[in-house]
């Protein structure tokens, strides 16, 4: 990072410390005060260096306007430097002396090229890549749309965990009683407190300086893929995470969710019948209305290609709606519910639920993407490490609002 980027990073770090104390409604700790004082001193020094560099650049530009420039070359007398050390000393020696003792300062010299004065620059050799035309169209890998999180409710969190109560079952029931007869007692079992902590999802990639400078469009694609893979893993966690260690406990791994199974083929029970019964269970078991379902692409394909006795597709044909009525819907919803088609859910299982009312995804901030050239041997190898991460928690307040539906026929 250059000095301005270092200063910006310092300012963000300082503000984060202050914001953390304000959010917790507390005073700064001694460690935080010491850290802020050190960062402030470093920031002031960086500002001084930036101002000096800007002033130096402006002065040199002014001098260049009135003084005839010397012939370009690594040495003032036009002589070719005989070694890398001599080249660096001639080009950066004075700046190196001026910055002696300055923390975080960096000095660089122009690229050193070993070339005899009698050589002629020709097209070819190391210059051939300059003439190579590059097709900037990236052939992307398969990227299914990611929409599980959008089905759920969303919220923000200031702490590091969210606690809530899951209502217990109702014991007893109202009934008719005779005059002076004993009345039945009703009792709601004590609610269960559930705590879901924030979990971190993270990963990183490494890119060379040359790629960043010469193939910026490739870097952009790599960054986009990094964020996509992060969202893809998040989707799998929200559905299937087992809750152990640093894993989120996904919806399908929650106790209290309802189930529905398909009957045998002999009984004539279809996938559509089974899904509709699951929709009904959301209403009868949780008192909520289903608003979405999640299905594997292969299972959705079976539904989409289903035909009646006349060979007509139930969901409409490939040119128009069923029997030529209406327009073509590429991916019609199942039973009118918002339908998410994703390989994140296992084939043979359909998740039906009142997603918005039954569960909430809590996020601590957003996705953070940071880069550095100071990781391991990055600096000496001209590499940049880019890291992406996020923190989130999943709270399922109404487990009965979800029905895990098995659509594989029973034996």
Coordinates of C-alpha atoms in Angstrom, one line a residue:
X1 CA 0.0 0.0 0.0
X2 CA 1.1 3.5 -0.7
X3 CA 1.2 6.2 2.0
X4 CA -2.3 7.5 1.3
X5 CA -3.7 4.0 1.5
X6 CA -1.8 3.4 4.8
X7 CA -3.3 6.6 6.2
X8 CA -6.8 5.6 5.2
X9 CA -6.4 2.2 6.8
X10 CA -5.2 3.8 10.0
X11 CA -8.1 6.2 10.1
X12 CA -10.6 3.4 9.6
X13 CA -8.9 1.3 12.4
X14 CA -9.0 4.3 14.7
X15 CA -12.7 5.0 14.0
X16 CA -13.6 1.4 14.5
X17 CA -12.1 1.5 18.0
X18 CA -14.1 4.7 18.8
X19 CA -17.3 3.3 17.3
X20 CA -16.9 0.1 19.3
X21 CA -16.8 2.0 22.5
X22 CA -19.8 4.2 21.6
X23 CA -21.8 1.1 20.5
X24 CA -21.2 -0.5 23.9
X25 CA -21.9 2.8 25.7
X26 CA -18.6 2.6 27.5
X27 CA -15.3 4.5 28.0
X28 CA -12.1 3.5 26.1
X29 CA -10.0 0.9 27.9
X30 CA -6.3 1.7 28.7
X31 CA -5.2 -0.7 25.9
X32 CA -7.5 1.1 23.4
X33 CA -6.2 4.5 24.5
X34 CA -2.6 3.3 24.1
X35 CA -3.4 1.9 20.7
X36 CA -5.1 5.1 19.6
X37 CA -2.2 7.2 20.7
X38 CA 0.2 5.1 18.7
X39 CA -2.0 5.1 15.7
X40 CA -2.5 8.9 15.9
X41 CA 1.3 9.5 16.0
X42 CA 1.7 7.2 13.0
X43 CA -1.1 8.9 11.1
X44 CA 0.5 12.4 11.8
X45 CA 3.8 11.1 10.5
X46 CA 2.2 9.7 7.4
X47 CA 0.4 13.0 6.8
X48 CA 3.7 14.8 7.1
X49 CA 5.3 12.5 4.6
X50 CA 2.4 12.9 2.1
X51 CA 2.5 16.7 2.4
X52 CA 6.3 16.6 1.8
X53 CA 5.9 14.3 -1.2
X54 CA 3.2 16.5 -2.7
X55 CA 5.3 19.6 -2.1
X56 CA 8.4 17.8 -3.6
X57 CA 6.4 16.8 -6.7
X58 CA 5.0 20.3 -7.2
X59 CA 8.5 21.8 -6.8
X60 CA 10.1 19.4 -9.3
X61 CA 7.3 20.1 -11.8
X62 CA 7.9 23.8 -11.5
X63 CA 11.6 23.4 -12.0
X64 CA 11.1 21.2 -15.0
X65 CA 9.2 24.0 -16.6
X66 CA 12.1 26.4 -16.6
X67 CA 15.1 24.1 -16.8
X68 CA 16.1 22.1 -19.8
X69 CA 15.8 18.4 -19.0
X70 CA 18.9 16.2 -19.0
X71 CA 19.0 13.2 -21.2
X72 CA 17.1 10.3 -19.6
X73 CA 19.1 7.5 -18.1
X74 CA 19.8 5.9 -14.7
X75 CA 23.0 7.9 -14.2
X76 CA 23.4 11.7 -14.3
X77 CA 26.3 11.5 -16.7
X78 CA 24.4 9.2 -19.1
X79 CA 26.5 6.2 -18.1
X80 CA 24.7 2.8 -17.7
X81 CA 24.7 1.5 -14.2
X82 CA 26.9 -1.6 -14.0
X83 CA 25.0 -3.3 -11.3
X84 CA 21.6 -3.3 -9.6
X85 CA 23.2 -1.8 -6.4
X86 CA 24.7 1.1 -8.4
X87 CA 21.4 1.6 -10.2
X88 CA 19.5 1.8 -6.9
X89 CA 22.1 4.1 -5.2
X90 CA 22.0 6.6 -8.2
X91 CA 18.3 6.7 -8.4
X92 CA 17.1 6.4 -4.9
X93 CA 20.1 7.1 -2.6
X94 CA 19.2 10.7 -1.7
X95 CA 15.6 9.8 -0.9
X96 CA 16.7 6.8 1.2
X97 CA 19.0 9.1 3.3
X98 CA 16.2 11.7 3.7
X99 CA 13.8 9.0 5.0
X100 CA 16.2 7.4 7.4
X101 CA 14.4 6.5 10.6
X102 CA 10.9 7.2 9.2
X103 CA 8.6 4.3 10.2
X104 CA 6.7 2.7 7.3
X105 CA 8.5 4.7 4.6
X106 CA 9.4 3.0 1.3
X107 CA 11.8 4.0 -1.5
X108 CA 11.8 2.6 -5.0
X109 CA 13.9 3.0 -8.1
X110 CA 13.0 2.7 -11.8
X111 CA 13.1 -0.8 -13.3
X112 CA 16.8 -2.0 -13.8
X113 CA 17.5 -3.2 -17.3
X114 CA 20.7 -4.9 -18.3
X115 CA 21.2 -3.7 -21.9
X116 CA 24.3 -2.9 -23.9
X117 CA 24.5 0.5 -25.4
X118 CA 25.0 -1.0 -28.9
X119 CA 21.9 -3.2 -28.8
X120 CA 18.9 -2.2 -30.9
X121 CA 15.4 -2.3 -29.6
X122 CA 13.5 -4.8 -31.8
X123 CA 10.0 -6.2 -31.9
X124 CA 10.2 -9.7 -30.4
X125 CA 11.8 -11.2 -27.4
X126 CA 10.6 -9.6 -24.1
X127 CA 8.5 -7.1 -26.1
X128 CA 6.4 -9.6 -27.9
X129 CA 3.6 -9.7 -25.3
X130 CA 3.0 -6.0 -25.9
X131 CA 1.6 -6.9 -29.3
X132 CA -0.6 -9.8 -28.1
X133 CA -4.2 -9.0 -28.3
X134 CA -6.3 -10.3 -25.4
X135 CA -10.0 -11.2 -25.6
X136 CA -11.3 -9.7 -22.4
X137 CA -14.4 -11.9 -22.4
X138 CA -14.2 -14.2 -19.4
X139 CA -15.8 -17.6 -19.9
X140 CA -17.4 -17.9 -16.5
X141 CA -18.0 -21.2 -14.6
X142 CA -21.5 -22.2 -13.6
X143 CA -23.0 -19.7 -11.1
X144 CA -26.5 -20.6 -10.0
X145 CA -28.4 -17.6 -8.6
X146 CA -28.1 -17.3 -4.8
X147 CA -31.4 -16.3 -3.2
X148 CA -31.9 -18.3 0.1
X149 CA -30.9 -15.3 2.2
X150 CA -33.4 -13.1 0.4
X151 CA -36.3 -15.5 1.4
X152 CA -35.5 -15.0 5.1
X153 CA -36.1 -12.0 7.3
X154 CA -33.0 -9.8 7.8
X155 CA -31.6 -7.8 10.7
X156 CA -28.5 -6.3 12.2
X157 CA -26.9 -7.1 15.5
X158 CA -24.6 -5.0 17.8
X159 CA -23.4 -7.9 20.1
X160 CA -21.9 -11.2 19.1
X161 CA -25.0 -13.4 19.6
X162 CA -28.8 -13.3 19.5
X163 CA -31.0 -15.0 22.1
X164 CA -34.7 -15.6 21.7
X165 CA -37.5 -17.8 23.1
X166 CA -39.2 -20.6 21.2
X167 CA -42.7 -21.1 22.5
X168 CA -43.6 -24.5 24.1
X169 CA -46.5 -26.7 23.2
X170 CA -50.1 -26.1 24.5
X171 CA -51.3 -28.7 27.0
X172 CA -55.0 -29.2 27.5
X173 CA -57.9 -27.7 25.6
X174 CA -61.2 -25.9 25.9
X175 CA -64.3 -28.0 26.2
X176 CA -68.0 -27.8 27.2
X177 CA -68.8 -28.2 30.9
X178 CA -71.9 -28.8 32.8
X179 CA -73.3 -26.4 35.3
X180 CA -71.0 -26.3 38.3
X181 CA -68.7 -28.8 36.6
X182 CA -64.9 -28.7 36.7
X183 CA -63.3 -26.7 34.0
X184 CA -60.2 -28.0 32.1
X185 CA -56.9 -26.4 32.6
X186 CA -54.7 -25.1 29.8
X187 CA -51.0 -24.8 30.1
X188 CA -48.3 -23.5 27.8
X189 CA -45.1 -25.3 28.3
X190 CA -42.3 -23.0 29.3
X191 CA -40.6 -21.5 26.3
X192 CA -37.1 -22.6 25.4
X193 CA -34.3 -20.0 25.2
X194 CA -32.2 -20.4 22.1
X195 CA -28.9 -18.5 21.5
X196 CA -27.3 -18.3 18.0
X197 CA -23.9 -16.8 17.9
X198 CA -22.3 -14.9 15.1
X199 CA -20.2 -17.1 12.8
X200 CA -17.5 -16.0 10.5
X201 CA -17.2 -17.1 6.9
X202 CA -13.8 -16.2 5.3
X203 CA -11.3 -17.0 2.5
X204 CA -8.5 -15.4 0.6
X205 CA -6.7 -15.4 -2.8
X206 CA -3.3 -14.3 -3.8
X207 CA -2.5 -12.2 -7.0
X208 CA 0.8 -11.0 -8.4
X209 CA 1.6 -7.3 -8.8
X210 CA 2.0 -7.9 -12.6
X211 CA -1.5 -9.3 -12.9
X212 CA -3.0 -6.3 -11.0
X213 CA -1.1 -3.9 -13.3
X214 CA -1.4 -5.7 -16.6
X215 CA -4.6 -7.7 -16.4
X216 CA -6.9 -5.6 -14.3
X217 CA -10.0 -7.1 -15.9
X218 CA -8.9 -10.6 -14.8
X219 CA -8.4 -9.3 -11.3
X220 CA -12.0 -7.9 -11.3
X221 CA -13.3 -11.3 -12.4
X222 CA -11.3 -13.1 -9.6
X223 CA -12.7 -10.7 -7.0
X224 CA -16.2 -11.2 -8.3
X225 CA -15.8 -15.0 -8.1
X226 CA -14.4 -14.6 -4.6
X227 CA -17.5 -12.8 -3.4
X228 CA -19.7 -15.3 -5.3
X229 CA -18.1 -18.3 -3.6
X230 CA -18.5 -16.6 -0.3
X231 CA -22.3 -16.2 -0.9
X232 CA -22.5 -19.7 -2.2
X233 CA -21.0 -21.1 1.0
X234 CA -23.3 -18.9 3.0
X235 CA -26.3 -20.3 1.3
X236 CA -25.2 -23.9 2.0
X237 CA -24.7 -23.0 5.7
X238 CA -28.1 -21.4 6.0
X239 CA -29.7 -24.6 4.7
X240 CA -27.5 -27.4 5.9
X241 CA -25.0 -26.1 8.5
X242 CA -24.7 -28.6 11.3
X243 CA -24.0 -26.1 14.1
X244 CA -20.8 -27.7 15.3
X245 CA -17.7 -25.6 15.9
X246 CA -17.8 -22.5 13.8
X247 CA -20.7 -23.7 11.6
X248 CA -24.1 -22.1 11.5
X249 CA -27.0 -24.4 12.4
X250 CA -29.0 -24.4 9.2
X251 CA -32.8 -24.6 8.9
X252 CA -32.8 -28.3 8.0
X253 CA -30.7 -29.1 11.1
X254 CA -33.1 -27.4 13.6
X255 CA -35.2 -29.4 16.0
X256 CA -38.9 -28.6 15.8
X257 CA -39.2 -28.3 12.0
X258 CA -42.0 -30.4 10.5
X259 CA -41.7 -33.2 8.0
X260 CA -43.8 -34.6 5.2
X261 CA -43.1 -37.7 3.1
X262 CA -44.4 -38.9 -0.2
X263 CA -46.5 -42.1 -0.4
X264 CA -45.9 -45.0 -2.7
X265 CA -46.1 -45.0 -6.5
X266 CA -49.0 -47.5 -6.2
X267 CA -51.0 -45.0 -4.2
X268 CA -50.6 -42.5 -6.9
X269 CA -49.1 -39.9 -4.6
X270 CA -47.3 -37.3 -6.7
X271 CA -44.5 -34.8 -6.0
X272 CA -47.0 -31.9 -6.4
X273 CA -49.4 -33.6 -3.9
X274 CA -46.7 -34.0 -1.4
X275 CA -45.5 -30.4 -1.7
X276 CA -49.1 -29.1 -1.2
X277 CA -49.6 -31.2 1.9
X278 CA -46.4 -29.5 3.2
X279 CA -47.8 -26.1 2.5
X280 CA -50.9 -27.1 4.5
X281 CA -48.7 -28.2 7.4
X282 CA -47.2 -24.8 7.6
X283 CA -50.6 -23.4 8.3
X284 CA -51.9 -26.1 10.6
X285 CA -48.7 -26.7 12.5
X286 CA -47.4 -23.1 12.8
X287 CA -50.4 -20.9 12.1
X288 CA -48.5 -19.2 9.3
X289 CA -48.8 -18.9 5.6
X290 CA -46.1 -20.5 3.4
X291 CA -44.3 -17.9 1.3
X292 CA -41.6 -20.0 -0.5
X293 CA -40.0 -23.3 -1.2
X294 CA -36.5 -24.5 -2.0
X295 CA -36.0 -27.3 -4.5
X296 CA -33.1 -29.0 -6.3
X297 CA -32.7 -28.3 -10.1
X298 CA -33.3 -32.0 -11.0
X299 CA -36.4 -32.2 -8.9
X300 CA -37.7 -29.0 -10.4
X301 CA -37.0 -30.4 -13.9
X302 CA -39.2 -33.4 -13.1
X303 CA -42.1 -31.1 -12.1
X304 CA -41.5 -28.8 -15.1
X305 CA -41.5 -31.6 -17.6
X306 CA -44.6 -33.4 -16.2
X307 CA -47.3 -33.9 -18.8
X308 CA -51.0 -34.8 -18.7
X309 CA -52.6 -37.7 -20.6
X310 CA -52.8 -35.5 -23.7
X311 CA -49.0 -34.9 -23.7
X312 CA -49.4 -31.2 -22.6
X313 CA -46.9 -29.8 -20.1
X314 CA -48.7 -28.9 -16.9
X315 CA -46.5 -25.8 -16.6
X316 CA -46.9 -24.8 -20.2
X317 CA -45.0 -25.8 -23.3
X318 CA -41.7 -24.6 -24.7
X319 CA -43.5 -22.0 -26.9
X320 CA -46.5 -21.0 -24.9
X321 CA -48.7 -21.8 -21.9
X322 CA -50.6 -25.0 -21.6
X323 CA -52.8 -25.7 -24.6
X324 CA -51.5 -22.5 -26.2
X325 CA -53.0 -20.2 -23.5
X326 CA -50.9 -17.4 -22.2
X327 CA -47.2 -16.7 -22.5
X328 CA -44.3 -18.9 -21.7
X329 CA -43.0 -18.7 -18.1
X330 CA -39.4 -19.9 -18.0
X331 CA -39.5 -21.0 -14.4
X332 CA -43.0 -20.9 -13.1
X333 CA -43.5 -21.0 -9.3
X334 CA -44.8 -24.2 -7.7
X335 CA -48.3 -23.8 -6.3
X336 CA -47.9 -20.0 -6.5
X337 CA -45.1 -19.9 -3.9
X338 CA -41.8 -18.1 -4.6
X339 CA -39.6 -21.0 -5.9
X340 CA -35.9 -21.0 -5.3
X341 CA -34.1 -23.6 -7.5
X342 CA -30.6 -24.3 -6.1
X343 CA -28.2 -27.3 -5.8
X344 CA -27.6 -26.2 -2.2
X345 CA -30.4 -28.4 -1.2
X346 CA -30.1 -32.2 -1.6
X347 CA -32.1 -33.8 -4.5
X348 CA -35.2 -35.5 -3.2
X349 CA -35.8 -32.9 -0.5
X350 CA -38.0 -29.8 -0.8
X351 CA -38.0 -27.2 1.9
X352 CA -41.4 -25.5 2.3
X353 CA -41.9 -22.7 4.7
X354 CA -43.0 -19.3 5.9
X355 CA -39.5 -18.0 5.6
X356 CA -39.9 -14.3 6.3
X357 CA -41.8 -14.9 9.6
X358 CA -40.1 -18.0 10.8
X359 CA -36.3 -17.1 10.6
X360 CA -34.0 -14.1 10.5
X361 CA -30.5 -13.7 9.2
X362 CA -28.5 -11.3 11.4
X363 CA -25.4 -9.6 10.0
X364 CA -22.6 -7.8 11.9
X365 CA -21.7 -5.2 9.3
X366 CA -21.3 -6.3 5.7
X367 CA -18.9 -8.3 3.6
X368 CA -15.4 -7.0 4.2
X369 CA -12.8 -7.3 1.4
X370 CA -9.2 -6.3 2.4
X371 CA -5.9 -6.7 0.8
X372 CA -2.2 -6.5 1.8
X373 CA 1.2 -7.1 0.4
X374 CA 2.7 -7.7 3.9
X375 CA 1.5 -11.2 4.4
X376 CA 4.2 -13.9 4.7
X377 CA 6.7 -13.3 1.8
X378 CA 4.2 -11.2 -0.3
X379 CA 6.4 -8.1 -0.2
X380 CA 9.5 -9.8 -1.4
X381 CA 7.6 -11.8 -4.0
X382 CA 5.5 -9.0 -5.4
X383 CA 2.2 -10.6 -4.4
X384 CA -1.0 -9.2 -2.9
X385 CA -3.3 -11.3 -0.7
X386 CA -7.0 -10.4 -0.9
X387 CA -9.3 -11.6 1.9
X388 CA -13.1 -11.6 2.0
X389 CA -15.1 -12.4 5.1
X390 CA -18.5 -11.8 6.8
X391 CA -20.1 -12.5 10.2
X392 CA -23.7 -13.6 10.5
X393 CA -26.1 -15.6 12.7
X394 CA -29.3 -17.4 11.8
X395 CA -32.2 -17.2 14.3
X396 CA -35.1 -19.7 13.7
X397 CA -37.9 -18.5 16.0
X398 CA -40.7 -20.6 14.5
X399 CA -39.2 -24.0 13.6
X400 CA -42.7 -25.4 12.9
X401 CA -42.9 -22.8 10.1
X402 CA -40.7 -25.0 8.0
X403 CA -41.5 -28.4 6.5
X404 CA -38.7 -30.7 5.2
X405 CA -40.5 -32.6 2.5
X406 CA -39.2 -35.9 1.1
X407 CA -40.5 -36.3 -2.5
X408 CA -38.8 -39.7 -3.2
X409 CA -41.5 -42.3 -3.4
X410 CA -41.8 -44.6 -0.4
X411 CA -41.0 -48.3 -1.0

